[in-house]
Tab-separated table of C-alpha atoms in Angstrom:
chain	number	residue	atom	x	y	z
A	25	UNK	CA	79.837	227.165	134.237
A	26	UNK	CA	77.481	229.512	136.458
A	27	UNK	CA	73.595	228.276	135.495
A	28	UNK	CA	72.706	232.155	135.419
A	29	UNK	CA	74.763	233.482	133.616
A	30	UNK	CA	74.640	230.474	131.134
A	31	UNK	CA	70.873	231.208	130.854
A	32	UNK	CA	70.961	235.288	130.419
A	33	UNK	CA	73.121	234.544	127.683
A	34	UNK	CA	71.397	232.085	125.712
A	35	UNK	CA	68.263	234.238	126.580
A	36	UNK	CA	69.550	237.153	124.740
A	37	UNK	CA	70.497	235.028	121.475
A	38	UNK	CA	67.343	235.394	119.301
A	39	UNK	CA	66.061	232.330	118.369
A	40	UNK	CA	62.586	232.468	117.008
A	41	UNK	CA	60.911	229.216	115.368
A	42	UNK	CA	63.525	227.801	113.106
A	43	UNK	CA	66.200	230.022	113.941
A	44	UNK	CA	67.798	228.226	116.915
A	45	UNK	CA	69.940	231.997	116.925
A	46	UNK	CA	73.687	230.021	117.070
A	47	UNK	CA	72.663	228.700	120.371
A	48	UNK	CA	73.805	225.221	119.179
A	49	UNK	CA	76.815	226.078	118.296
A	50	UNK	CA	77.581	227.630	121.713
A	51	UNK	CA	76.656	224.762	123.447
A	52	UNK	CA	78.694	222.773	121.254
A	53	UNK	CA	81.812	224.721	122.471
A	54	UNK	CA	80.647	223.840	126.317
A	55	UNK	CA	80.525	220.130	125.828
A	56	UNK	CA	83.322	220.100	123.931
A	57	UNK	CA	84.397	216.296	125.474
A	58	UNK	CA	81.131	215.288	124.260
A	59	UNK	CA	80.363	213.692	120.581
A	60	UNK	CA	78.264	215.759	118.629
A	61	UNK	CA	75.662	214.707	116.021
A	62	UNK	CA	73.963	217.349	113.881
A	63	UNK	CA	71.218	216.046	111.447
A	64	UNK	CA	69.579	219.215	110.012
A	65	UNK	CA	66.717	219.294	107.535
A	66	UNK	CA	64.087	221.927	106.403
A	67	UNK	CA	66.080	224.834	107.700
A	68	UNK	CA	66.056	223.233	111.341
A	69	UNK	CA	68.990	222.847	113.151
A	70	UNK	CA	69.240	219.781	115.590
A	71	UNK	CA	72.288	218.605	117.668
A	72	UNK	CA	72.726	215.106	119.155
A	73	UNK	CA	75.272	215.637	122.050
A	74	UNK	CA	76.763	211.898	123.968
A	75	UNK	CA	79.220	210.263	126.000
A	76	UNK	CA	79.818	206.931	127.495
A	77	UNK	CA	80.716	206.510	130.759
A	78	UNK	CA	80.010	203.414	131.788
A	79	UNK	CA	78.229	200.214	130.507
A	80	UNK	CA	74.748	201.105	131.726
A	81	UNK	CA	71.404	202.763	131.195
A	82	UNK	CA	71.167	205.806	128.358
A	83	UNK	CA	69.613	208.505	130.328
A	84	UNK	CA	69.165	211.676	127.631
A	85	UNK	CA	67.750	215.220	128.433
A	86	UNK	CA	65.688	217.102	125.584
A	87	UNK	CA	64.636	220.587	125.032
A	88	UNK	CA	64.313	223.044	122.497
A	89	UNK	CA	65.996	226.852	122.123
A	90	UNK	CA	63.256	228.051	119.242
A	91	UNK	CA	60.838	230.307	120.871
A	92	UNK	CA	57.943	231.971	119.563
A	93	UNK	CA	57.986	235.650	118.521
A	94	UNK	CA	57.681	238.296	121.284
A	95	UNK	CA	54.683	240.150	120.231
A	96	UNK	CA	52.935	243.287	122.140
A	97	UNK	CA	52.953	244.381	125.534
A	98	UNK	CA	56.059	243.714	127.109
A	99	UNK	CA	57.573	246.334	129.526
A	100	UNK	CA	61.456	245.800	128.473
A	101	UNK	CA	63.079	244.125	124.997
A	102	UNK	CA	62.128	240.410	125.182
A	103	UNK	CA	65.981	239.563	123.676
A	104	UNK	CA	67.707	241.813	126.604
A	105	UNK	CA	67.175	240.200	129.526
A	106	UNK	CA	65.576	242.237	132.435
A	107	UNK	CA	66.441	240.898	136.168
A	108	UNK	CA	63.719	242.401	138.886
A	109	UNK	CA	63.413	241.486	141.821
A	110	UNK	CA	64.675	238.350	141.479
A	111	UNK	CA	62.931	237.203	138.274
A	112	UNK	CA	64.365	237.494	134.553
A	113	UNK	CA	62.256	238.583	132.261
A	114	UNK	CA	63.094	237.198	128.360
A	115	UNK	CA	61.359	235.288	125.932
A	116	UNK	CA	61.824	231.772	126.624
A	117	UNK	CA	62.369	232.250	130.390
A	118	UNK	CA	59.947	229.634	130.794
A	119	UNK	CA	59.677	228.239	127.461
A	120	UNK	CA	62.255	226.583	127.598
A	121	UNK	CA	65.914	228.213	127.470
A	122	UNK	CA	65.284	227.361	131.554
A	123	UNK	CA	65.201	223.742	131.325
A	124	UNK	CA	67.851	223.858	128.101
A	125	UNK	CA	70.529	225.824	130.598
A	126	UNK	CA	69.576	223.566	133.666
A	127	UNK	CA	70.584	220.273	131.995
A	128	UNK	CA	73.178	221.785	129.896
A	129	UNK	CA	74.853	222.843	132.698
A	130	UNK	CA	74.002	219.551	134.829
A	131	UNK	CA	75.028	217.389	131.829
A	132	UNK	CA	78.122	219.070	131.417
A	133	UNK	CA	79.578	219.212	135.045
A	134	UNK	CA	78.758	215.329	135.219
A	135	UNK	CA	82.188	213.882	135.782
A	136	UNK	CA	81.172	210.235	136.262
A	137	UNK	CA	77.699	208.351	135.467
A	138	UNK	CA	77.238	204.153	135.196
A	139	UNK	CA	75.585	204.123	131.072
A	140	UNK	CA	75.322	207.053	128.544
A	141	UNK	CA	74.884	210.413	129.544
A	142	UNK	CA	73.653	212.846	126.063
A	143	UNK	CA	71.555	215.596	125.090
A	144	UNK	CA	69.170	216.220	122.042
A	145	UNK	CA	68.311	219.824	121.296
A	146	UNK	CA	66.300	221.179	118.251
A	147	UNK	CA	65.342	224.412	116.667
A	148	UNK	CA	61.993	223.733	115.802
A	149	UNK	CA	59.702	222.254	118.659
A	150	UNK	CA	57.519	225.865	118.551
A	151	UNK	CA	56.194	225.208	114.933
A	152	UNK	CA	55.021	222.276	112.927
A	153	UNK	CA	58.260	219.893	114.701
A	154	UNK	CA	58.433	218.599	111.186
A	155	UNK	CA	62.225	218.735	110.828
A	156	UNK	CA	62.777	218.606	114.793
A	157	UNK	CA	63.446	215.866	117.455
A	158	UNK	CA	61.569	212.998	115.401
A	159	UNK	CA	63.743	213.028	112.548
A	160	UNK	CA	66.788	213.177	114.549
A	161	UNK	CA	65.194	210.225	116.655
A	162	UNK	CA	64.668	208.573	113.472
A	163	UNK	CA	68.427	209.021	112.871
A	164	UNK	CA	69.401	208.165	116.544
A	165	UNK	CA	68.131	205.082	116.041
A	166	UNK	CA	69.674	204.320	112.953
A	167	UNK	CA	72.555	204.549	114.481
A	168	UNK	CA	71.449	202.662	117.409
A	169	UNK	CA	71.646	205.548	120.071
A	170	UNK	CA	68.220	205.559	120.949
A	171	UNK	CA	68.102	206.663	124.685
A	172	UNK	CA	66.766	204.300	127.189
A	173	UNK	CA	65.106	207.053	129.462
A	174	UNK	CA	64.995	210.875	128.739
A	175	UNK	CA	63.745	214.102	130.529
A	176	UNK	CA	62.280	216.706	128.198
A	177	UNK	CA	62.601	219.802	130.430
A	178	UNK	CA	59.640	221.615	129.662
A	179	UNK	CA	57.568	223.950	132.327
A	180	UNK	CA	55.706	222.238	133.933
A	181	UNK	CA	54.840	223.031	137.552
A	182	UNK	CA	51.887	224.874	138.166
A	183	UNK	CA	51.644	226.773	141.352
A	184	UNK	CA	55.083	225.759	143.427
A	185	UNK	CA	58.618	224.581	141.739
A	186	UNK	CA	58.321	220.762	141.819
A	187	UNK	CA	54.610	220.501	142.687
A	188	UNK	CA	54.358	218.857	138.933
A	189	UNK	CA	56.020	216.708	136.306
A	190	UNK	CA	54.401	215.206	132.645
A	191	UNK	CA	54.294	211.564	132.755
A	192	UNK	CA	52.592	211.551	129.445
A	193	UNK	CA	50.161	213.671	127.093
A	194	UNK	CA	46.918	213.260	125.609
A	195	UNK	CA	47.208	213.224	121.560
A	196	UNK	CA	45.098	215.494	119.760
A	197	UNK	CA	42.407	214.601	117.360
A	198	UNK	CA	41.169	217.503	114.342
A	199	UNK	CA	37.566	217.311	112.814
A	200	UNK	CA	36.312	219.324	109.997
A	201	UNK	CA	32.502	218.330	108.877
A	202	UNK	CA	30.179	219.666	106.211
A	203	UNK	CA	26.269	219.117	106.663
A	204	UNK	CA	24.764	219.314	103.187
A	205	UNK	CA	21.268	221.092	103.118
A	206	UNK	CA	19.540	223.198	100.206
A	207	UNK	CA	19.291	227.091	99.996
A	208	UNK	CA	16.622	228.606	100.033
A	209	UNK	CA	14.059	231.653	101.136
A	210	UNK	CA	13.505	231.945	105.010
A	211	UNK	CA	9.086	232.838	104.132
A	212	UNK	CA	9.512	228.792	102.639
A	213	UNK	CA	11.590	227.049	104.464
A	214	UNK	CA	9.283	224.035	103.710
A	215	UNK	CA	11.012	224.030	100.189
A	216	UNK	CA	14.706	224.375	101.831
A	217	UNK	CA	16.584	221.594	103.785
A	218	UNK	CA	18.464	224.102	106.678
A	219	UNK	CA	21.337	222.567	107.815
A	220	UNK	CA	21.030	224.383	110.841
A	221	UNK	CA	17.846	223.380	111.521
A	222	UNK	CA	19.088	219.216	110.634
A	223	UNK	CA	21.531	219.486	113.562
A	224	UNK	CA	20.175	221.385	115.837
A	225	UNK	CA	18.715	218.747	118.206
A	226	UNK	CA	22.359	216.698	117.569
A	227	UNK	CA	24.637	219.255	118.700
A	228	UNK	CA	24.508	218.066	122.444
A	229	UNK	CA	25.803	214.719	120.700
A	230	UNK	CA	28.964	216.690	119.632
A	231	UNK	CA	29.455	219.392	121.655
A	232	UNK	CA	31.341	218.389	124.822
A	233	UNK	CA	30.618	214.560	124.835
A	234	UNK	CA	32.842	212.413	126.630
A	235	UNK	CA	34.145	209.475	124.180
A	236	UNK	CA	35.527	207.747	126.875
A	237	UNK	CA	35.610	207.866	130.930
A	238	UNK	CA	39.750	208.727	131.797
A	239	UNK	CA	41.324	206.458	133.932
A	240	UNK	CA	44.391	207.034	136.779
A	241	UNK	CA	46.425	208.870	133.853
A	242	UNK	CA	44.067	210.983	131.515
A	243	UNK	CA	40.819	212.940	131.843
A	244	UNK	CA	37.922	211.951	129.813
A	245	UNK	CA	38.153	211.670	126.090
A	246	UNK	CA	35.984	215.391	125.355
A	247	UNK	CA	34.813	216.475	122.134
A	248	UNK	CA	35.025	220.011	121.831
A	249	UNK	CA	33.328	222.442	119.164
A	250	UNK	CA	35.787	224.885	118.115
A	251	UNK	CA	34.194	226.239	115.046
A	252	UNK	CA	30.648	226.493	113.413
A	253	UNK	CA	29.470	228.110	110.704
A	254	UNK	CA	26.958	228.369	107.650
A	255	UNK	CA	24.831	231.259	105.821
A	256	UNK	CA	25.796	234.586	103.999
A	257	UNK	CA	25.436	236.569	106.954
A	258	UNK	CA	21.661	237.743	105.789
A	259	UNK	CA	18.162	237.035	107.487
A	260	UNK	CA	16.427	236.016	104.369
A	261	UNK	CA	18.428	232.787	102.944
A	262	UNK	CA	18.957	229.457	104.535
A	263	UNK	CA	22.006	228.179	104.426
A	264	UNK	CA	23.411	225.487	101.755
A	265	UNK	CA	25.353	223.915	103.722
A	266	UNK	CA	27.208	224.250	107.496
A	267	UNK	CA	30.704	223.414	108.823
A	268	UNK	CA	31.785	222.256	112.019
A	269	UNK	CA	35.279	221.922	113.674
A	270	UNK	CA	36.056	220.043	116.432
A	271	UNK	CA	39.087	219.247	118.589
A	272	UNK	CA	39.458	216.016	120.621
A	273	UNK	CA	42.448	215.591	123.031
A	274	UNK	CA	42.593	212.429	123.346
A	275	UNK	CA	43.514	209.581	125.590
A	276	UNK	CA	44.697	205.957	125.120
A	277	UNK	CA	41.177	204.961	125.381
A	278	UNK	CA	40.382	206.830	122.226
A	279	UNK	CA	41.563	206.507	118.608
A	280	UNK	CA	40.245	208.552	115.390
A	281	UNK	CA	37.936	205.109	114.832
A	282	UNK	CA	35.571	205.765	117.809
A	283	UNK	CA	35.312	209.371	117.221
A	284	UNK	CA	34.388	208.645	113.669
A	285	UNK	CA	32.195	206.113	114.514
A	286	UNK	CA	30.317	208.370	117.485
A	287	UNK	CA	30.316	210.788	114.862
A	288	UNK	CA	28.220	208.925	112.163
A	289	UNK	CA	25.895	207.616	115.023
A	290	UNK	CA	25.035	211.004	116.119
A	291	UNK	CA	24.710	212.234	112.333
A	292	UNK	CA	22.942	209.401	111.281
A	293	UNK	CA	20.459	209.998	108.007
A	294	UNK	CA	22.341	213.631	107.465
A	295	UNK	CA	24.247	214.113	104.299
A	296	UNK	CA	27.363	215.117	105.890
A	297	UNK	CA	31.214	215.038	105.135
A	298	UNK	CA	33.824	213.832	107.479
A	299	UNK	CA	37.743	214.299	107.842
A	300	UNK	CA	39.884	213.886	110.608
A	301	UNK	CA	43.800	214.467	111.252
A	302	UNK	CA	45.700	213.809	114.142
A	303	UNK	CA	48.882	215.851	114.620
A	304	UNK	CA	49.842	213.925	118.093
A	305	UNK	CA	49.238	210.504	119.350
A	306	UNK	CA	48.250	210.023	123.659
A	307	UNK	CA	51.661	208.229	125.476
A	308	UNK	CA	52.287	207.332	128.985
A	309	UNK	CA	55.034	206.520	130.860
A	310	UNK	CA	54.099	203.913	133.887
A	311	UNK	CA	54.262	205.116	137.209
A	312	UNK	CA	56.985	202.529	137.801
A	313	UNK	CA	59.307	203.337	135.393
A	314	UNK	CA	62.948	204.091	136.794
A	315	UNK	CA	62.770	207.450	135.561
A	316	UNK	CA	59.860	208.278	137.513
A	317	UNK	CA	61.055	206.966	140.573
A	318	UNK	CA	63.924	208.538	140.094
A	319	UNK	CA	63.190	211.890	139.002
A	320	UNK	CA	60.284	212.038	142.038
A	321	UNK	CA	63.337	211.363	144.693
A	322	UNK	CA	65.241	214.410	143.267
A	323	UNK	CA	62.423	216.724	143.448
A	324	UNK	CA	61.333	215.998	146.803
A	325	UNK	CA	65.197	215.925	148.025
A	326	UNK	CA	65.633	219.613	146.658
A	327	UNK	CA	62.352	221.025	146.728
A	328	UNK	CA	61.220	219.034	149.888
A	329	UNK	CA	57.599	218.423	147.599
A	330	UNK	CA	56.052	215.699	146.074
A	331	UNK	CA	54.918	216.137	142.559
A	332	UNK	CA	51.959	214.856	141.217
A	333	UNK	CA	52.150	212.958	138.205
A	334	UNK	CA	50.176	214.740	135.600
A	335	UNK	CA	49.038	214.449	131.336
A	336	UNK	CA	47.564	217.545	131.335
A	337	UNK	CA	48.328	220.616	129.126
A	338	UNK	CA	49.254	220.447	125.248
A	339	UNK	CA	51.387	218.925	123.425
A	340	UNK	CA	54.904	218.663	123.518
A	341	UNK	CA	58.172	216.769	121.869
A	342	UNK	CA	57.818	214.119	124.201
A	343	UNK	CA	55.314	212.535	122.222
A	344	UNK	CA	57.925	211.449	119.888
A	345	UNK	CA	59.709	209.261	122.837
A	346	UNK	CA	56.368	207.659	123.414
A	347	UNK	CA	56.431	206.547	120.385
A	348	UNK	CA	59.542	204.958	120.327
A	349	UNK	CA	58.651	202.992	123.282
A	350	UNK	CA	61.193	205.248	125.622
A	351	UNK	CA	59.964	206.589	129.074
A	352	UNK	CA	59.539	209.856	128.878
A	353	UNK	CA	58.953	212.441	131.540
A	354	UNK	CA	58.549	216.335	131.756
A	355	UNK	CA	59.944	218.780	133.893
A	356	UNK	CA	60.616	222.492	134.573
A	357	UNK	CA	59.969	225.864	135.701
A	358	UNK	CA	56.151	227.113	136.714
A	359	UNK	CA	54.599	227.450	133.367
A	360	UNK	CA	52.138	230.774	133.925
A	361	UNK	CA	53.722	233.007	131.738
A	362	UNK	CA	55.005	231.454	128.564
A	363	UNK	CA	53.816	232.440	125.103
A	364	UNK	CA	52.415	235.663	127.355
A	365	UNK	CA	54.231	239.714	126.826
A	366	UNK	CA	56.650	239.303	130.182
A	367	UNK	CA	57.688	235.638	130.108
A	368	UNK	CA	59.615	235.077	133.538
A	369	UNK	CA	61.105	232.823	135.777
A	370	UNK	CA	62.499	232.880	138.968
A	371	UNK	CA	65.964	233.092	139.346
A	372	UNK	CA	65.957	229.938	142.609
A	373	UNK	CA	63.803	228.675	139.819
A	374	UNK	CA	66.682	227.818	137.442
A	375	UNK	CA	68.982	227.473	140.084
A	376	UNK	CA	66.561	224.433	141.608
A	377	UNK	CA	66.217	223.253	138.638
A	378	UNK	CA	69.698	222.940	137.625
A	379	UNK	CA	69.939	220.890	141.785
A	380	UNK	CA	67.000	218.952	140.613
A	381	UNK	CA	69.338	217.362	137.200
A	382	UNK	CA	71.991	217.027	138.972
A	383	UNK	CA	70.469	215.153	142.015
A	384	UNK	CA	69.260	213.119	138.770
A	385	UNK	CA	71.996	212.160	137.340
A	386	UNK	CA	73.956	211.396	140.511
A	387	UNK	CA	70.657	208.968	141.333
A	388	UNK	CA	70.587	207.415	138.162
A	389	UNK	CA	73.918	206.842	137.539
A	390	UNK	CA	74.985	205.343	140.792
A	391	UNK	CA	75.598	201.277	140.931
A	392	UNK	CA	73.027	199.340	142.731
């Protein structure tokens, strides 16, 4: 099928977070000689597409079709999609219908390929992934279909097409803490314990210190402020008490014990609360790996660049791989406008793109 017009059409199926808008089902028609696996929970749809070719390597390609809602400011309907001067305009141009059509369409012409060729699509990678691609990896592997390799095909070049792919992501570490004090009158603050005042000359301790020093793979471990507050909003009472929120993105190099340890070092003698949450862990996939190799060839055979191997950015459903122990890597489209009124692509985008797989798959499914 034409990788264009595959992608206008799934672009004008609206699929906002957990809606995946019948998309699944359409792509079920196109892969028709393919087996497909739905395990659906929570109201999220998620479809386990595979076929065996050969005795080899599992090579799968992952994606989601949720998007999240259009919002203000865009210039045409974000569900009709606009072509201009050779860009299309639609949410999810970038995010990710781009990548989904690319492999689809890769995937699908694939006539031949030494191992297991499959595809894992969810509806629900742009909320809380709850009910998305790590309960149907949980059920994957139940049934012992655990890929070996896979390619989540999110956007993630940054200037050029190809200049970038995702060979792993930091994880992402939540703090909320309460400093204790006692109210009282700003003329006395003798006979009030501020809060404010208590960690005042400890903030530098917090605010922007590196827990760790990066290596070849990650940046530095940074704590980041993201939230303080304390008082009634008047000039005449000290506060009770103050709360703090902090973010850390972490790398390998740093778990939730050495930020909770840094933390009661620096807050030492204070009568503070701590609690931290982690909604993603840090994974990496070695420079090595096959699928690095492999997918580095492609990109510099159609794009005639060589990508740099990156863990910047947020997170993304790759982090559920990684924790199977499966190397993961990321790649798309240029990633400038997603989540933004406007999202576009390039049309030799998705076309290059769509090479890029196939050059893949040829590559990785050839007998050495």
């Amino acid at each position: 099928m034409n990788i264009v017009d595959f992608f206008i059409k799934i672009l004008s199926m609206k699929s906002i977070t957990p809606d995946d808008g019948d998309i699944l089902a359409l792509i079920e028609s196109y892969m028709s000689d393919f087996e497909a696996i739905y395990f659906n929970d929570g109201g999220v749809k998620n479809l386990f597409l595979t076929k065996r070719f050969g005795d080899g390597e599992h090579l799968c390609f992952a994606g989601h079709v949720d998007v999240v809602p259009a919002g203000d400011g865009w210039h045409s309907d974000p569900f009709d999609p606009m072509i201009k001067d050779g860009r299309i305009y639609a949410r999810g141009a970038q995010d990710m219908k781009s990548g989904v059509a690319a492999f689809v369409c890769a995937v699908q012409e694939a006539k031949s390929f030494d191992g297991r060729l499959s595809i894992l699509l969810t509806s629900d990678e742009e909320g809380e992934a709850t009910y998305g691609t790590q309960i149907m990896l949980a059920h994957l592997k139940e049934l012992s279909l655990l890929p070996d390799f896979v390619v989540v095909a999110e956007p993630t070049c940054e200037e050029k097409f190809g200049d970038a792919i995702k060979i792993g992501r930091r994880g992402s570490i939540n703090g909320y803490i309460t400093i204790s004090g006692k109210q009282g009158h700003a003329a006395y603050p003798e006979k009030a314990i501020n809060p404010i005042h208590q960690i005042s000359d400890r903030l530098s301790s917090l605010a922007g210190y590196k827990l760790d020093n990066g290596d070849d793979d990650f940046a530095p471990s940074q704590m980041v402020i993201t939230d303080i507050r304390g008082g009634m909003e008047v000039t005449n009472v000290t506060p009770g008490s103050l709360k703090i929120m902090l973010n850390v993105r972490n790398s390998t190099k740093t778990t939730q014990t050495e930020v909770k340890e840094h933390i009661a070092k620096a807050l030492d003698g204070l009568d503070y609360t701590l609690e931290l949450t982690q909604g993603s862990y840090p994974f990496v996939t070695k420079r090595d790996s096959k699928i690095v190799n492999k997918i580095v060839s492609s990109i510099e055979t159609i794009t005639t660049l060589s990508p740099k191997l990156s863990t910047a950015g947020g997170t993304s459903d790759a982090r559920f791989m990684g924790a199977y122990g499966i190397d993961v890597v990321e790649f798309g489209t240029i990633n400038d406008t997603i989540h933004a009124p406007n999202e576009n692509t390039t049309i030799e985008e998705v076309e290059k793109l769509y090479e890029v797989f196939v050059d893949l798959i040829d590559r990785f499914g050839c007998i050495s």
